[in-house]
Short mmCIF file of C-alpha atoms and ligand atoms in Angstrom, two decimals:
data_model
loop_
_atom_site.label_atom_id
_atom_site.label_comp_id
_atom_site.label_asym_id
_atom_site.label_seq_id
_atom_site.Cartn_x
_atom_site.Cartn_y
_atom_site.Cartn_z
CA MET A 286 -14.12 -6.23 -8.31
CA HIS A 287 -12.14 -4.39 -10.94
CA HIS A 288 -12.54 -2.85 -14.36
CA PHE A 289 -10.00 -4.81 -16.38
CA ALA A 290 -11.95 -7.12 -18.70
CA TYR A 291 -11.92 -8.64 -22.17
CA LYS A 292 -13.97 -7.00 -24.88
CA ASP A 293 -13.98 -8.78 -28.23
CA GLY A 294 -11.13 -10.91 -26.99
CA VAL A 295 -8.88 -7.97 -26.09
CA LEU A 296 -8.09 -6.97 -22.50
CA HIS A 297 -9.27 -3.44 -21.74
CA ALA A 298 -8.73 -1.05 -18.85
CA GLU A 299 -12.28 0.32 -18.56
CA ASP A 300 -12.96 1.33 -22.19
CA VAL A 301 -9.35 1.57 -23.31
CA PRO A 302 -7.80 -1.40 -25.15
CA LEU A 303 -4.42 -2.21 -23.63
CA PRO A 304 -2.68 -2.73 -27.00
CA ARG A 305 -3.44 0.91 -27.77
CA LEU A 306 -1.74 2.01 -24.56
CA ALA A 307 1.19 -0.29 -25.29
CA ASP A 308 1.58 1.30 -28.73
CA GLU A 309 1.39 4.81 -27.42
CA VAL A 310 3.29 4.53 -24.14
CA GLY A 311 5.58 1.55 -24.80
CA THR A 312 5.99 -1.38 -22.42
CA PRO A 313 6.35 -2.07 -19.60
CA PHE A 314 3.88 0.26 -17.91
CA TYR A 315 1.55 0.35 -14.93
CA CYS A 316 -2.08 1.02 -15.70
CA TYR A 317 -4.62 2.13 -13.08
CA SER A 318 -8.40 2.24 -13.36
CA THR A 319 -10.20 5.28 -11.91
CA ALA A 320 -13.52 3.42 -11.71
CA THR A 321 -11.90 0.69 -9.62
CA LEU A 322 -10.14 3.14 -7.30
CA GLU A 323 -13.37 5.06 -6.78
CA ARG A 324 -15.43 1.94 -6.30
CA HIS A 325 -13.14 0.58 -3.60
CA TYR A 326 -13.08 3.83 -1.72
CA ARG A 327 -16.86 4.17 -1.91
CA VAL A 328 -17.54 0.57 -0.86
CA LEU A 329 -15.43 1.14 2.24
CA ALA A 330 -16.91 4.58 2.95
CA GLU A 331 -20.44 3.20 2.58
CA ALA A 332 -19.63 0.28 4.87
CA PHE A 333 -18.69 2.79 7.58
CA ALA A 334 -21.42 5.29 6.75
CA GLY A 335 -23.23 4.91 10.07
CA GLN A 336 -20.06 5.25 12.14
CA ASP A 337 -17.90 8.21 13.08
CA ALA A 338 -15.03 7.09 10.84
CA VAL A 339 -12.28 8.75 8.80
CA ILE A 340 -10.59 6.90 5.94
CA CYS A 341 -6.90 7.75 5.65
CA PHE A 342 -5.50 6.11 2.53
CA ALA A 343 -2.08 4.53 3.22
CA VAL A 344 0.07 6.47 0.75
CA LYS A 345 2.79 3.83 0.86
CA ALA A 346 0.60 1.50 -1.23
CA ASN A 347 0.50 3.84 -4.21
CA SER A 348 1.77 7.39 -4.05
CA ASN A 349 1.26 8.60 -7.60
CA GLN A 350 -0.12 12.14 -7.49
CA ALA A 351 -2.98 11.20 -9.80
CA VAL A 352 -4.03 8.32 -7.53
CA LEU A 353 -3.78 10.52 -4.44
CA ALA A 354 -5.73 13.33 -6.10
CA THR A 355 -8.44 10.82 -7.12
CA MET A 356 -8.69 9.75 -3.48
CA ALA A 357 -8.57 13.32 -2.18
CA ARG A 358 -11.52 14.32 -4.38
CA LEU A 359 -13.54 11.53 -2.80
CA GLY A 360 -12.79 13.03 0.61
CA ALA A 361 -10.04 10.67 1.76
CA GLY A 362 -7.52 11.61 4.38
CA MET A 363 -4.06 10.06 4.23
CA ASP A 364 -1.73 7.98 6.34
CA VAL A 365 1.89 8.94 5.63
CA VAL A 366 5.18 7.54 6.87
CA SER A 367 7.72 10.11 5.73
CA GLU A 368 8.09 13.78 4.94
CA GLY A 369 8.09 12.79 1.28
CA GLU A 370 4.71 11.08 1.57
CA LEU A 371 3.36 14.03 3.54
CA ARG A 372 4.51 16.38 0.80
CA ARG A 373 2.89 14.13 -1.81
CA ALA A 374 -0.41 14.10 0.07
CA ARG A 375 -0.41 17.87 0.45
CA ALA A 376 0.55 18.37 -3.21
CA ALA A 377 -2.42 16.19 -4.19
CA GLY A 378 -4.76 18.51 -2.30
CA VAL A 379 -5.32 16.60 0.94
CA ALA A 380 -6.21 18.83 3.89
CA ALA A 381 -3.50 18.75 6.54
CA ASP A 382 -5.99 18.01 9.29
CA LYS A 383 -6.86 14.70 7.61
CA ILE A 384 -3.27 13.46 7.64
CA ILE A 385 -1.80 11.02 10.13
CA PHE A 386 1.96 10.56 10.37
CA ALA A 387 2.94 6.98 11.26
CA GLY A 388 6.15 4.94 11.19
CA VAL A 389 8.78 3.72 13.66
CA GLY A 390 11.47 6.23 12.78
CA LYS A 391 10.30 9.77 12.25
CA SER A 392 13.21 12.21 12.45
CA ARG A 393 12.95 15.42 14.46
CA ALA A 394 13.10 17.38 11.20
CA GLU A 395 10.14 15.40 9.86
CA MET A 396 8.19 16.01 13.07
CA ALA A 397 8.85 19.74 12.83
CA TYR A 398 7.76 19.80 9.19
CA ALA A 399 4.54 17.93 9.96
CA LEU A 400 3.74 20.19 12.92
CA GLY A 401 4.30 23.19 10.68
CA GLU A 402 1.81 21.77 8.20
CA GLY A 403 -0.78 21.30 10.96
CA ILE A 404 -1.47 17.59 10.47
CA PHE A 405 -4.14 15.77 12.49
CA GLY A 406 -1.67 13.76 14.51
CA PHE A 407 1.17 11.32 14.98
CA ASN A 408 1.15 7.60 15.66
CA VAL A 409 4.07 7.18 18.04
CA GLU A 410 5.86 3.89 18.44
CA SER A 411 8.30 4.27 21.34
CA GLU A 412 9.06 6.14 24.51
CA ALA A 413 12.11 7.76 22.93
CA GLU A 414 10.06 8.98 19.97
CA LEU A 415 7.46 10.37 22.35
CA SER A 416 10.07 12.49 24.19
CA ALA A 417 11.52 13.69 20.90
CA LEU A 418 8.09 14.73 19.65
CA SER A 419 7.36 16.51 22.92
CA GLU A 420 10.63 18.48 22.65
CA VAL A 421 10.10 19.38 19.01
CA ALA A 422 6.51 20.47 19.56
CA GLN A 423 7.47 22.49 22.62
CA SER A 424 10.27 24.25 20.77
CA LEU A 425 7.79 25.27 18.07
CA GLY A 426 5.11 26.34 20.52
CA ALA A 427 2.83 23.68 19.04
CA THR A 428 0.84 20.80 20.49
CA ALA A 429 1.14 17.39 18.86
CA ARG A 430 -1.88 15.12 18.90
CA VAL A 431 -0.71 11.56 19.53
CA ALA A 432 -1.96 8.00 19.39
CA LEU A 433 0.43 5.45 20.82
CA ARG A 434 0.86 2.46 18.55
CA VAL A 435 0.27 -0.57 20.68
CA ASN A 436 1.53 -3.98 19.63
CA PRO A 437 -1.18 -6.44 20.65
CA ASP A 438 0.86 -9.62 19.99
CA VAL A 439 -1.79 -10.95 17.63
CA ASP A 440 -0.88 -13.25 14.76
CA ALA A 441 -2.30 -11.76 11.57
CA LYS A 442 -1.68 -15.09 9.77
CA THR A 443 -0.12 -13.42 6.79
CA HIS A 444 3.35 -13.54 5.20
CA ALA A 445 6.09 -13.09 7.84
CA LYS A 446 7.48 -10.02 6.09
CA ILE A 447 4.15 -8.17 6.26
CA SER A 448 3.07 -9.22 9.74
CA THR A 449 3.50 -6.36 12.20
CA GLY A 450 1.45 -7.14 15.30
CA LYS A 451 3.51 -9.94 16.87
CA SER A 452 5.64 -9.14 19.89
CA GLU A 453 8.81 -10.04 17.98
CA ASN A 454 8.09 -7.39 15.32
CA LYS A 455 9.74 -3.98 15.63
CA PHE A 456 6.42 -2.13 15.67
CA GLY A 457 4.66 -0.39 18.53
CA ILE A 458 4.75 -0.55 22.28
CA PRO A 459 4.18 -3.89 24.01
CA TYR A 460 0.54 -4.14 25.08
CA LEU A 461 1.45 -4.75 28.70
CA ARG A 462 3.60 -1.60 28.88
CA ALA A 463 1.02 0.62 27.20
CA ALA A 464 -0.82 1.82 30.32
CA SER A 465 2.37 2.98 32.06
CA LEU A 466 3.56 4.77 28.92
CA TYR A 467 0.24 6.62 28.61
CA ALA A 468 0.69 7.72 32.23
CA GLU A 469 4.20 8.99 31.47
CA ALA A 470 3.04 10.65 28.26
CA ARG A 471 0.58 12.74 30.22
CA ARG A 472 3.46 14.34 32.05
CA LEU A 473 5.27 15.41 28.86
CA PRO A 474 4.68 18.96 27.62
CA ALA A 475 3.20 19.92 24.24
CA LEU A 476 1.46 16.58 23.67
CA ASP A 477 -2.22 15.70 23.49
CA VAL A 478 -2.18 11.93 23.86
CA SER A 479 -5.74 11.09 23.01
CA GLY A 480 -5.68 8.10 20.68
CA ILE A 481 -4.74 4.45 20.39
CA HIS A 482 -3.28 2.95 17.22
CA MET A 483 -2.88 -0.66 16.15
CA HIS A 484 -1.93 -2.19 12.81
CA ILE A 485 -1.37 -5.93 12.90
CA GLY A 486 -0.27 -6.62 9.35
CA SER A 487 -1.19 -6.57 5.71
CA GLN A 488 -3.04 -8.85 3.26
CA ILE A 489 -5.19 -10.25 6.07
CA THR A 490 -7.92 -12.49 4.71
CA ASP A 491 -9.64 -13.57 7.91
CA LEU A 492 -11.54 -11.38 10.37
CA ALA A 493 -10.45 -13.35 13.46
CA PRO A 494 -7.09 -11.57 14.03
CA PHE A 495 -8.83 -8.21 13.59
CA ARG A 496 -11.41 -9.23 16.17
CA ASP A 497 -8.69 -10.20 18.66
CA ALA A 498 -6.87 -6.90 18.11
CA PHE A 499 -10.02 -4.74 18.31
CA LEU A 500 -11.10 -6.41 21.55
CA LEU A 501 -7.68 -5.72 23.05
CA MET A 502 -7.94 -2.13 21.86
CA ARG A 503 -11.36 -1.87 23.48
CA ASP A 504 -10.05 -3.17 26.82
CA LEU A 505 -7.15 -0.75 26.68
CA ALA A 506 -9.38 2.22 25.85
CA LEU A 507 -11.63 1.41 28.81
CA GLU A 508 -8.66 0.92 31.12
CA LEU A 509 -7.08 4.20 30.02
CA ARG A 510 -10.32 6.10 30.47
CA ARG A 511 -10.70 4.65 33.95
CA ALA A 512 -7.22 6.00 34.66
CA GLY A 513 -8.37 9.47 33.57
CA HIS A 514 -7.05 9.63 29.99
CA ALA A 515 -9.22 11.26 27.38
CA ILE A 516 -9.28 8.79 24.50
CA HIS A 517 -10.99 10.38 21.51
CA HIS A 518 -9.73 8.41 18.54
CA LEU A 519 -9.01 4.80 17.74
CA ASP A 520 -6.82 4.16 14.71
CA ILE A 521 -7.35 0.57 13.62
CA GLY A 522 -4.72 0.57 10.87
CA GLY A 523 -5.13 -1.08 7.48
CA GLY A 524 -4.50 -4.64 6.47
CA LEU A 525 -7.63 -5.86 4.74
CA GLY A 526 -6.55 -8.26 2.00
CA VAL A 527 -7.40 -8.45 -1.68
CA PRO A 528 -8.13 -11.50 -3.86
CA TYR A 529 -4.80 -12.16 -5.59
CA ARG A 530 -6.07 -15.54 -6.77
CA GLY A 531 -9.44 -14.50 -8.16
CA SER A 532 -12.30 -16.27 -6.44
CA ASN A 533 -9.96 -18.65 -4.59
CA ASP A 534 -8.96 -16.26 -1.83
CA VAL A 535 -11.79 -13.88 -1.18
CA PRO A 536 -11.07 -11.56 1.75
CA PRO A 537 -13.82 -10.36 4.08
CA HIS A 538 -16.14 -7.78 2.52
CA PRO A 539 -15.75 -4.24 3.91
CA ASP A 540 -19.32 -4.54 5.22
CA GLU A 541 -18.31 -7.46 7.45
CA TYR A 542 -15.20 -5.60 8.55
CA ALA A 543 -17.27 -2.50 9.38
CA ARG A 544 -19.77 -4.64 11.31
CA LEU A 545 -16.92 -6.07 13.35
CA VAL A 546 -15.61 -2.57 14.14
CA LYS A 547 -19.07 -1.47 15.22
CA GLU A 548 -19.55 -4.55 17.35
CA THR A 549 -16.18 -4.30 19.11
CA LEU A 550 -15.53 -0.53 19.28
CA GLY A 551 -18.81 1.11 18.30
CA ASP A 552 -20.05 2.00 21.78
CA LEU A 553 -16.84 3.78 22.83
CA GLU A 554 -17.83 7.08 21.26
CA ALA A 555 -14.43 7.54 19.70
CA THR A 556 -13.67 8.52 16.11
CA ILE A 557 -12.41 5.51 14.17
CA TYR A 558 -9.46 6.11 11.83
CA LEU A 559 -8.83 3.58 9.07
CA GLU A 560 -5.57 3.26 7.12
CA PRO A 561 -6.40 1.08 4.11
CA GLY A 562 -3.84 0.81 1.33
CA ARG A 563 -3.97 -2.43 -0.58
CA MET A 564 -7.74 -2.84 -0.58
CA ILE A 565 -8.15 0.51 -2.34
CA THR A 566 -5.45 0.29 -5.02
CA GLY A 567 -4.44 -3.40 -5.19
CA ASN A 568 -6.62 -4.63 -8.00
CA ALA A 569 -7.08 -1.14 -9.44
CA GLY A 570 -3.70 -1.54 -11.13
CA ILE A 571 -1.91 -3.90 -13.50
CA LEU A 572 1.58 -4.12 -14.94
CA VAL A 573 1.61 -4.58 -18.71
CA ALA A 574 4.69 -6.12 -20.32
CA SER A 575 5.75 -7.44 -23.72
CA VAL A 576 7.19 -10.84 -24.36
CA LEU A 577 10.77 -10.61 -25.58
CA TYR A 578 11.61 -14.27 -26.02
CA ALA A 579 10.44 -17.72 -25.09
CA LYS A 580 12.82 -20.57 -24.49
CA ASP A 581 12.41 -24.16 -23.46
CA GLY A 582 14.29 -25.21 -20.37
CA ALA A 583 14.45 -28.67 -18.83
CA GLY A 584 10.79 -29.53 -18.19
CA LYS A 585 9.39 -26.03 -18.52
CA ARG A 586 9.33 -23.01 -20.65
CA PHE A 587 10.69 -19.59 -19.75
CA THR A 588 8.82 -16.60 -21.06
CA ILE A 589 11.15 -13.62 -20.88
CA VAL A 590 9.30 -10.31 -20.69
CA ASP A 591 10.44 -6.70 -20.55
CA ALA A 592 9.22 -6.13 -16.96
CA ALA A 593 11.28 -7.45 -14.09
CA MET A 594 11.75 -7.70 -10.35
CA ASN A 595 12.86 -4.07 -10.19
CA ASP A 596 9.44 -3.06 -11.54
CA LEU A 597 7.38 -5.41 -9.33
CA ILE A 598 9.32 -6.92 -6.43
CA ARG A 599 6.41 -8.64 -4.67
CA PRO A 600 6.85 -12.14 -6.19
CA THR A 601 10.56 -12.12 -5.33
CA LEU A 602 10.27 -10.56 -1.89
CA TYR A 603 7.12 -12.18 -0.51
CA GLU A 604 6.62 -15.21 -2.78
CA ALA A 605 3.53 -13.25 -3.81
CA TYR A 606 1.19 -14.69 -6.39
CA HIS A 607 -0.04 -12.38 -9.14
CA GLU A 608 -2.28 -13.71 -11.87
CA VAL A 609 -0.95 -13.26 -15.40
CA TRP A 610 -3.48 -12.64 -18.15
CA PRO A 611 -2.78 -12.62 -21.88
CA VAL A 612 -3.83 -9.26 -23.31
CA ASP A 613 -5.01 -11.08 -26.42
CA GLY A 614 -7.61 -13.34 -24.86
CA SER A 615 -8.72 -14.84 -28.12
CA ARG A 616 -5.62 -16.83 -28.88
CA ALA A 617 -6.25 -20.53 -29.20
CA GLY A 618 -3.69 -23.29 -28.90
CA PRO A 619 -2.24 -25.43 -26.15
CA LEU A 620 -1.18 -24.10 -22.79
CA ALA A 621 2.44 -24.38 -21.71
CA LEU A 622 3.85 -24.76 -18.21
CA GLN A 623 6.09 -21.73 -17.81
CA ASP A 624 7.86 -19.23 -15.62
CA ILE A 625 7.38 -15.58 -16.52
CA VAL A 626 10.78 -13.99 -15.93
CA GLY A 627 12.44 -10.64 -16.50
CA PRO A 628 15.78 -9.58 -17.98
CA VAL A 629 17.46 -8.82 -14.61
CA CYS A 630 20.54 -10.88 -13.78
CA GLU A 631 19.15 -12.63 -10.71
CA THR A 632 17.62 -16.06 -10.27
CA GLY A 633 14.98 -14.36 -8.14
CA ASP A 634 13.90 -12.23 -11.07
CA TYR A 635 10.49 -13.62 -11.87
CA LEU A 636 6.92 -12.37 -11.98
CA ALA A 637 5.20 -15.76 -11.97
CA LEU A 638 6.35 -19.35 -11.54
CA GLU A 639 5.02 -22.61 -13.00
CA ARG A 640 1.90 -21.30 -14.63
CA GLU A 641 -0.20 -22.97 -17.30
CA LEU A 642 -0.54 -20.14 -19.79
CA PRO A 643 -0.63 -19.80 -23.57
CA ALA A 644 2.69 -20.47 -25.31
CA PHE A 645 3.56 -16.80 -25.68
CA ALA A 646 5.75 -15.55 -28.50
CA GLU A 647 7.76 -12.40 -29.10
CA GLY A 648 5.60 -9.28 -29.11
CA ASP A 649 2.70 -10.75 -27.15
CA LEU A 650 1.43 -8.57 -24.32
CA ILE A 651 0.77 -9.85 -20.83
CA ALA A 652 -0.93 -8.20 -17.84
CA VAL A 653 0.31 -8.92 -14.33
CA MET A 654 -2.83 -8.43 -12.29
CA THR A 655 -3.44 -6.84 -8.88
CA ALA A 656 -0.28 -4.76 -9.11
CA GLY A 657 -1.76 -1.42 -8.04
CA ALA A 658 -0.56 -1.64 -4.43
CA TYR A 659 3.12 -1.93 -3.50
CA GLY A 660 4.00 -2.15 -7.20
CA ALA A 661 5.34 1.07 -8.70
CA VAL A 662 6.13 2.45 -5.23
CA MET A 663 8.58 -0.37 -4.56
CA SER A 664 10.27 -0.24 -7.95
CA SER A 665 13.93 0.57 -8.45
CA THR A 666 16.35 1.22 -11.26
CA TYR A 667 18.42 -1.92 -10.60
CA ASN A 668 20.41 -2.96 -13.68
CA THR A 669 20.04 0.69 -14.79
CA ARG A 670 16.53 0.01 -15.95
CA LEU A 671 14.23 3.02 -16.24
CA LEU A 672 11.31 3.35 -13.83
CA VAL A 673 8.23 2.31 -15.75
CA PRO A 674 5.57 4.84 -16.69
CA GLU A 675 2.17 4.94 -15.00
CA VAL A 676 -1.07 5.50 -16.86
CA LEU A 677 -4.45 6.35 -15.35
CA VAL A 678 -7.57 5.39 -17.29
CA ARG A 679 -11.00 6.92 -16.80
CA GLY A 680 -13.72 5.51 -19.05
CA GLY A 681 -12.44 5.91 -22.60
CA ASP A 682 -9.81 8.49 -21.57
CA TYR A 683 -6.34 7.97 -20.31
CA ALA A 684 -3.39 10.06 -19.19
CA VAL A 685 0.24 9.26 -18.61
CA VAL A 686 0.51 10.18 -14.93
CA ARG A 687 4.21 9.43 -14.70
CA PRO A 688 6.21 9.51 -17.91
CA ARG A 689 9.09 7.17 -18.55
CA PRO A 690 12.30 9.02 -17.68
CA SER A 691 15.16 9.17 -20.14
CA PHE A 692 18.52 7.50 -19.70
CA ASP A 693 20.03 10.97 -19.45
CA ASP A 694 17.68 11.70 -16.52
CA LEU A 695 18.77 8.53 -14.80
CA ILE A 696 22.51 8.69 -15.42
CA GLY A 697 22.46 12.45 -14.84
CA LEU A 698 21.57 11.87 -11.19
CA ASP A 699 25.20 10.90 -10.61
CA ARG A 700 28.08 13.35 -10.34
CA LEU A 701 31.74 12.85 -11.00
CA PRO A 702 34.12 14.04 -8.28
CA PRO A 703 36.53 16.80 -9.37
CA TRP A 704 39.44 14.36 -9.73
CA LEU A 705 37.56 12.33 -12.33
CA ALA A 706 35.71 15.15 -14.03
CA SER A 707 38.54 16.69 -16.05
CA SER A 708 39.18 14.80 -19.23
N1 LLP B 486 -1.00 1.38 8.37
C1 LLP B 486 0.23 1.01 8.74
C2 LLP B 486 0.76 1.48 10.02
C3 LLP B 486 0.97 0.16 7.91
O1 LLP B 486 2.19 -0.22 8.30
C4 LLP B 486 0.43 -0.27 6.68
C5 LLP B 486 1.20 -1.12 5.78
C6 LLP B 486 -0.85 0.17 6.33
C7 LLP B 486 -1.55 0.98 7.20
C8 LLP B 486 -1.51 -0.24 5.05
O2 LLP B 486 -1.75 -1.59 5.03
P1 LLP B 486 -2.63 -2.28 3.88
O3 LLP B 486 -4.06 -1.80 4.07
O4 LLP B 486 -2.09 -1.86 2.57
O5 LLP B 486 -2.48 -3.72 4.12
N2 LLP B 486 4.96 -4.15 0.69
C9 LLP B 486 4.11 -5.17 1.29
C10 LLP B 486 3.09 -4.58 2.23
C11 LLP B 486 3.71 -3.75 3.34
C12 LLP B 486 2.68 -3.14 4.22
C13 LLP B 486 3.31 -2.19 5.18
N3 LLP B 486 2.39 -1.50 6.03
C14 LLP B 486 3.44 -5.96 0.17
O6 LLP B 486 3.70 -5.70 -0.99
O7 LLP B 486 2.68 -6.89 0.44
#
């Protein structure tokens, strides 16, 4: 459920009409809804209310300070994958002891920084990383709490580029090697290896792969405890999908997901850590663009808008489907089969392909829906296009939570070497 809806024929973000934002901020821009962000967090928190569970929002999905601060005020912890994300979480007011540092390639400098901050713990993905963390922690006189990320070889049945739990993926430690690595880990100084982590992929719309993974996690926890390991926390990752195609692909409700967790892991008396990203911010955000031109190609129309693949890469990178809604919902007239494309010089530069939508004309506004996760965070300045601004709405209020930079800001990042600098 989200809070982008038509009122008197005009698409609104909560109580703010999008044409007003377009006038004041300019297009393209990302627009997030506070009510939607809060609702998604609360629905998940309520689903897990009876369990010992900690929700760590996956910062990679949307790292705007305003979004993180909204989450932090609701009590969320955070899952970070770089020093930059850790700094963002801390700057947004998240307590260090609610932060988990994940990722296959943490540098020693990042480990030291995170230990200095006093984060809850690290999800470690290899033997080599484990030794490095042990050395860094020892040199600082600290103890690092660790969960080993175990790769259960479960098919999450999602797009190949966002599937992480198959044995051919780079993530985690093979399930069958896990027990021996836990035994080795116990011998390393300055580590408290007391958790298990799994994350099998993203945009998962079926509970079955989660069930398979959780049951494997359960078996491993029991086996490790029998071998004398203290296992206190189980980090089940993120991955719950969102409905990109409206009512046509409805993912499991958080209540069903929470029931599954209780059923498979509930009696282990371990704290459950969750790392949801997409399900919190996905449909809490949209990308609003203006139509620049329309042109008729052979058999279909191209609607050229001012947003492009550099602003939202998901259609190009994952063949992702995002609904496109006209901001003016009252327009009558025939629909036209069309591709919505951007100005970037690449054939892969499109936001939507072969859609039956109104025959848009110059100046019309469109909203690319469900763009609040892995949207702005994956944007670039390719073609020397400016990063698009982000706006957060709350009821009838709004704030620009990331302004559009200037061309001077962008070009000024470069430096001329001395031999080119003198005129
Ligand atoms: N935990 C770990 C260890 C992860 O690798 C991820 C996502 C998450 C949690 C959050 O997963 P979520 O709840 O958002 O599914 N850019 C891609 C998605 C990449 C996901 C990477 N890992 C996309 O746009 O679909």
